[in-house]
Amino acid sequence: MIVRGLARWLDRRVRLAKFTRHALNHIFPDHWSFMLGEIALYSFVILVLTGTFLAMFFNASSAKEIYNGPYLGLDGVTMSAAYKSVLHISFEVPAGLLVRQMHHWAALIFLGAIVAHLARIFFTGAYRRPREINWVIGLTLFLLAITNGYLGYSIVGDLLSGTGLRIGYAILLSVPVIGKWLAYIALGGNIPADPTIPRLYGLHIFVVPALIAGLLALHLAIIWRQLHTNYPGPRRTNRTIVGSRLWPSYTARSIGLFLILFGVIAGLAALVQIDPIWAYGPYDPTAVLPGAQPDWYLGWIEGAMRLFPGVNLHLGPYLVPGLFFSGLLFPVLVFGGLYLYPFIEQFITVDEQDHNVLRMPWERPFATALGCSALMMMLVLLVAAGDDVVALALGASLQSIRILLRILFFAAPAATFLVIHWLCARRKRREHERARADEERSRAQVRTASSG
Amino acid sequence: MLTQRALTWSILALFLLLLPTSAALFAQTDTQPEPDAPALFHTHCAMCHGEHGEGVSALVSIAGPSLKAEHNPGMAMLAIQAGRPGMPVFAYVLSVPQMRALADYVTQQLADIPLSGGNVSNGGVLFRVNCAPCHRTAVRGGGMVFIGTNAPDLTDKTPAVIAGAIRWGPGPMPPFPESLLDNQQLASIVDYVSYVQHPPHPGGNALGWYGPIPEGFVAWIIVAALIGATIWIEKGGKG
């Protein structure tokens, strides 16, 4: 009664009924792979919720304070106010540690879901016209998510994240000509400078999330406008879409997914520790934590820095350190390639058409093999980011593991490319043969029917 | 039949005959002069612990820690009697007085690194600057990767072993003489390491203290499980 009255009241004023009816009938394809992006979306929601809670207790300041709290291992130690407040969240705020761990786990899962979603889009050719625009927005979201993850664990001010900040600082400094200036703008000078934490915090809780939220809205609006793609199948053409309505069918599924995700992240945060900052201690410029790893989504850059030989380039009066190539140029090339991929493919295949039906991965062996080999390269780099741990686990020397990984960096993607290409081409041939056989059979049937 | 009974009797007789002799033996031990602890140490312990208990590097096949900070006779007695990982059991080789004498010798004569007045959190600060480059967070080692000798994690090291190692520097580890770390700082580090061996440790499973690597691993397992959940949802929640 009340709901209906309210709805009518609203409808008279903003004319909602037509739009809502239309919206509730919006069709979503019935395939699990369309829900990967949704995992990312809901992880972001959880990040915002938990982040809001944390922001109530976090003190974004580099001011030096003395800790007197329940963690005796740091009692009386001078540390940044930020680090102190995170200790407070972890040991004293009710449910603080749980929420903090949820926030961090949700970030790792957010990025994982983005990568899975990206891979789905790539391997099914969903980036093709008219969706290149959403491919570009999606990649930007990915970049922003990586950035915000890095900012998030950097503002805590523990020794591990301080080590990461120092690496980030070194990468910025390595940029020829404008490096010093860039580092000054981004981090406020040689870390830990006083402005570092407040500056990163402003980016972490306002600028980057606002950009993510805005682009996310755009991303979804464009999907809404362009409608979803479909997997090939009966009644699925460039102009039709098969699936379920938003209400009630898809809504139920989507809410179910959100609840599962929330439960999983809460359960994980309750059972598995993440980033025990008290064990690392506060950041101290004289202390070193060797072989420190970043969170996984930056592992590939760390891996590239470890594998890249330590050469420096002298350009006239300028020195370009090796770090510049592995820490900055390489990621720029990777993302540049990703951004341009749909356009390059369009150009090479002279493809001017709209594609609303997806292509199966085996239908284009080259693209699939290329994507798989790129993923393999990332995997090798991820392993390289933990090469010291690998060496420790295998009882081998760091040097030999590094040489092995350098070889694998080239060999593994190449091998992956060949194997995947072969598999896809074989599948493609079989599918074609089957299609031809089917066609022949039906033609034969038509012939016997007409002659009989 | 007869021969067997004879055998039994003769064994019994022999036993009776020996009884006084062995009693005399025991009596004699009681009145024996104090065991010569330095000599015993020299023959039984020095090859692993060094002539003066200063330790022998692990680069040598037989190695033991420095005993220069072993102030606890009970602990020393236990180590001698029951052995340690890498140290043999001496309960069958030495008599109890001999072992006791050795324990006293180690704790009173050899041990000369004082271990008192430490402060846990000061130790933490010093540890992060001096030791973390190799031992990381103390509960996991491996900052320095060689073939064979990595900086170990320090979870199971006793205070004596830790203090001994700081002054002595086993293997590739540098020694930290008093000019670098005074006795109080040393005691602080020892206290800190002992503290983080069993720290308050909220938040669930620590994933072996290996940090972001296993964390990323777990995250991906969860992402895979969530993808499984989407498949399940699209199947209509069946099967």
PDB file of C-alpha atoms in Angstrom, chain A residues 30-32 35-36 39 71-75 77 91 97 101 105 108-109 112 115-116 159-160 250 253 257 260-261 264 268-269 271-275 278-282 284 286-291 293-294 296 386 388-389 391-392 396-398, chain B residues 119-122 124-125 128-129 132-134 136-137 139-148 150-151 192 195-196 199-207 209-220 222-223 226-227 229-234:
ATOM      1  CA  ASP A  30      22.546 -16.320 -18.983  1.00  0.00           C
ATOM      2  CA  HIS A  31      26.212 -17.150 -18.736  1.00  0.00           C
ATOM      3  CA  TRP A  32      28.447 -17.191 -15.714  1.00  0.00           C
ATOM      4  CA  MET A  35      29.174 -12.145 -13.689  1.00  0.00           C
ATOM      5  CA  LEU A  36      32.950 -11.729 -13.372  1.00  0.00           C
ATOM      6  CA  ILE A  39      32.370  -9.693  -8.599  1.00  0.00           C
ATOM      7  CA  TYR A  71      51.137  -4.422  21.525  1.00  0.00           C
ATOM      8  CA  LEU A  72      54.151  -4.577  23.825  1.00  0.00           C
ATOM      9  CA  GLY A  73      56.610  -5.206  21.018  1.00  0.00           C
ATOM     10  CA  LEU A  74      56.251  -1.563  20.042  1.00  0.00           C
ATOM     11  CA  ASP A  75      55.583   0.007  23.422  1.00  0.00           C
ATOM     12  CA  VAL A  77      58.482   3.369  20.086  1.00  0.00           C
ATOM     13  CA  PHE A  91      44.269  -3.974  18.554  1.00  0.00           C
ATOM     14  CA  LEU A  97      41.050  -5.724  12.715  1.00  0.00           C
ATOM     15  CA  GLN A 101      41.422  -7.346   6.960  1.00  0.00           C
ATOM     16  CA  TRP A 105      41.262  -8.928   1.195  1.00  0.00           C
ATOM     17  CA  LEU A 108      43.117  -8.281  -3.587  1.00  0.00           C
ATOM     18  CA  ILE A 109      39.905  -9.939  -4.765  1.00  0.00           C
ATOM     19  CA  GLY A 112      41.666 -10.535  -9.217  1.00  0.00           C
ATOM     20  CA  VAL A 115      41.783  -9.484 -14.304  1.00  0.00           C
ATOM     21  CA  ALA A 116      39.380 -12.409 -14.736  1.00  0.00           C
ATOM     22  CA  LEU A 159      58.271  -1.022   7.237  1.00  0.00           C
ATOM     23  CA  LEU A 160      56.948  -3.197   4.412  1.00  0.00           C
ATOM     24  CA  TYR A 250      18.702 -11.436 -12.740  1.00  0.00           C
ATOM     25  CA  ARG A 253      21.083 -13.898  -8.965  1.00  0.00           C
ATOM     26  CA  LEU A 257      26.345 -13.170  -5.714  1.00  0.00           C
ATOM     27  CA  ILE A 260      28.164 -14.845  -1.257  1.00  0.00           C
ATOM     28  CA  LEU A 261      31.006 -12.404  -1.889  1.00  0.00           C
ATOM     29  CA  VAL A 264      33.440 -15.076   1.694  1.00  0.00           C
ATOM     30  CA  LEU A 268      38.434 -14.852   4.995  1.00  0.00           C
ATOM     31  CA  ALA A 269      39.108 -11.758   7.082  1.00  0.00           C
ATOM     32  CA  LEU A 271      40.252 -16.662   9.539  1.00  0.00           C
ATOM     33  CA  VAL A 272      43.296 -15.554   7.592  1.00  0.00           C
ATOM     34  CA  GLN A 273      45.640 -12.774   8.575  1.00  0.00           C
ATOM     35  CA  ILE A 274      46.639 -10.205   5.988  1.00  0.00           C
ATOM     36  CA  ASP A 275      49.359  -7.596   6.275  1.00  0.00           C
ATOM     37  CA  TRP A 278      52.729  -4.876  13.829  1.00  0.00           C
ATOM     38  CA  ALA A 279      55.129  -7.632  12.863  1.00  0.00           C
ATOM     39  CA  TYR A 280      56.880  -5.405  10.311  1.00  0.00           C
ATOM     40  CA  GLY A 281      57.282  -2.461  12.669  1.00  0.00           C
ATOM     41  CA  PRO A 282      57.071   1.221  11.780  1.00  0.00           C
ATOM     42  CA  ASP A 284      62.361   3.661   9.634  1.00  0.00           C
ATOM     43  CA  THR A 286      67.655   3.398   8.385  1.00  0.00           C
ATOM     44  CA  ALA A 287      66.033  -0.038   8.449  1.00  0.00           C
ATOM     45  CA  VAL A 288      65.805  -2.290   5.433  1.00  0.00           C
ATOM     46  CA  LEU A 289      63.478  -5.126   4.681  1.00  0.00           C
ATOM     47  CA  PRO A 290      65.172  -6.890   1.807  1.00  0.00           C
ATOM     48  CA  GLY A 291      63.244  -8.765  -0.817  1.00  0.00           C
ATOM     49  CA  GLN A 293      57.129  -7.977  -2.053  1.00  0.00           C
ATOM     50  CA  PRO A 294      54.240  -5.740  -3.032  1.00  0.00           C
ATOM     51  CA  TRP A 296      50.144  -9.395  -6.005  1.00  0.00           C
ATOM     52  CA  GLY A 386      59.211 -13.720  -5.032  1.00  0.00           C
ATOM     53  CA  ASP A 388      64.125 -15.040  -3.011  1.00  0.00           C
ATOM     54  CA  VAL A 389      61.320 -17.047  -1.458  1.00  0.00           C
ATOM     55  CA  ALA A 391      65.224 -19.828  -3.894  1.00  0.00           C
ATOM     56  CA  LEU A 392      64.728 -20.382  -0.190  1.00  0.00           C
ATOM     57  CA  ALA A 396      68.887 -23.045  -4.673  1.00  0.00           C
ATOM     58  CA  SER A 397      70.906 -19.886  -5.040  1.00  0.00           C
ATOM     59  CA  LEU A 398      69.183 -16.640  -5.937  1.00  0.00           C
TER      60      LEU A 398
ATOM     61  CA  ASN B 119      63.645  -3.453  26.779  1.00  0.00           C
ATOM     62  CA  VAL B 120      61.471  -5.288  24.296  1.00  0.00           C
ATOM     63  CA  SER B 121      60.451  -2.416  22.036  1.00  0.00           C
ATOM     64  CA  ASN B 122      63.929  -0.850  21.998  1.00  0.00           C
ATOM     65  CA  GLY B 124      62.577  -4.104  18.107  1.00  0.00           C
ATOM     66  CA  VAL B 125      63.982  -0.830  16.834  1.00  0.00           C
ATOM     67  CA  ARG B 128      64.875  -3.730  12.416  1.00  0.00           C
ATOM     68  CA  VAL B 129      68.052  -1.782  11.771  1.00  0.00           C
ATOM     69  CA  ALA B 132      66.074  -7.459   9.728  1.00  0.00           C
ATOM     70  CA  PRO B 133      68.194  -7.013   6.583  1.00  0.00           C
ATOM     71  CA  CYS B 134      68.981 -10.710   6.921  1.00  0.00           C
ATOM     72  CA  ARG B 136      63.438 -10.199   8.188  1.00  0.00           C
ATOM     73  CA  THR B 137      60.782 -10.309  10.879  1.00  0.00           C
ATOM     74  CA  VAL B 139      59.955 -15.364  12.706  1.00  0.00           C
ATOM     75  CA  ARG B 140      60.997 -15.933   9.158  1.00  0.00           C
ATOM     76  CA  GLY B 141      64.473 -15.712   7.743  1.00  0.00           C
ATOM     77  CA  GLY B 142      65.673 -15.672   4.225  1.00  0.00           C
ATOM     78  CA  GLY B 143      66.577 -12.120   3.407  1.00  0.00           C
ATOM     79  CA  MET B 144      69.972 -13.232   2.336  1.00  0.00           C
ATOM     80  CA  VAL B 145      70.009 -16.146  -0.029  1.00  0.00           C
ATOM     81  CA  PHE B 146      73.191 -18.099  -0.509  1.00  0.00           C
ATOM     82  CA  ILE B 147      73.669 -21.696  -1.398  1.00  0.00           C
ATOM     83  CA  GLY B 148      73.318 -23.559   1.846  1.00  0.00           C
ATOM     84  CA  ASN B 150      70.459 -18.599   4.714  1.00  0.00           C
ATOM     85  CA  ALA B 151      69.771 -16.432   7.674  1.00  0.00           C
ATOM     86  CA  TYR B 192      62.525  -8.640  21.449  1.00  0.00           C
ATOM     87  CA  TYR B 195      58.862 -11.786  22.425  1.00  0.00           C
ATOM     88  CA  VAL B 196      58.105 -12.079  18.726  1.00  0.00           C
ATOM     89  CA  PRO B 199      53.699 -12.534  19.898  1.00  0.00           C
ATOM     90  CA  PRO B 200      50.083 -11.629  20.416  1.00  0.00           C
ATOM     91  CA  HIS B 201      48.919 -12.686  17.078  1.00  0.00           C
ATOM     92  CA  PRO B 202      45.355 -11.753  16.250  1.00  0.00           C
ATOM     93  CA  GLY B 203      43.650 -11.996  12.910  1.00  0.00           C
ATOM     94  CA  GLY B 204      43.763 -15.659  12.036  1.00  0.00           C
ATOM     95  CA  ASN B 205      46.208 -17.854  10.199  1.00  0.00           C
ATOM     96  CA  ALA B 206      49.491 -16.070   9.502  1.00  0.00           C
ATOM     97  CA  LEU B 207      50.181 -17.980   6.263  1.00  0.00           C
ATOM     98  CA  TRP B 209      54.570 -15.203   7.880  1.00  0.00           C
ATOM     99  CA  TYR B 210      55.552 -15.019   4.261  1.00  0.00           C
ATOM    100  CA  GLY B 211      53.634 -11.827   3.570  1.00  0.00           C
ATOM    101  CA  PRO B 212      52.174 -10.754   0.233  1.00  0.00           C
ATOM    102  CA  ILE B 213      53.095 -13.894  -1.712  1.00  0.00           C
ATOM    103  CA  PRO B 214      50.801 -16.345   0.070  1.00  0.00           C
ATOM    104  CA  GLU B 215      48.257 -13.562   0.476  1.00  0.00           C
ATOM    105  CA  GLY B 216      48.049 -13.158  -3.294  1.00  0.00           C
ATOM    106  CA  PHE B 217      47.880 -16.896  -3.659  1.00  0.00           C
ATOM    107  CA  VAL B 218      44.935 -17.127  -1.285  1.00  0.00           C
ATOM    108  CA  ALA B 219      43.233 -14.213  -3.032  1.00  0.00           C
ATOM    109  CA  TRP B 220      43.406 -16.048  -6.347  1.00  0.00           C
ATOM    110  CA  ILE B 222      39.137 -17.231  -3.556  1.00  0.00           C
ATOM    111  CA  VAL B 223      38.622 -15.577  -6.941  1.00  0.00           C
ATOM    112  CA  LEU B 226      33.886 -17.092  -6.632  1.00  0.00           C
ATOM    113  CA  ILE B 227      33.976 -17.877 -10.334  1.00  0.00           C
ATOM    114  CA  ALA B 229      29.970 -19.613  -7.447  1.00  0.00           C
ATOM    115  CA  THR B 230      28.896 -17.686 -10.551  1.00  0.00           C
ATOM    116  CA  ILE B 231      28.757 -20.927 -12.516  1.00  0.00           C
ATOM    117  CA  TRP B 232      26.642 -22.423  -9.751  1.00  0.00           C
ATOM    118  CA  ILE B 233      24.323 -19.426  -9.733  1.00  0.00           C
ATOM    119  CA  GLU B 234      23.853 -19.544 -13.491  1.00  0.00           C
TER     120      GLU B 234
END
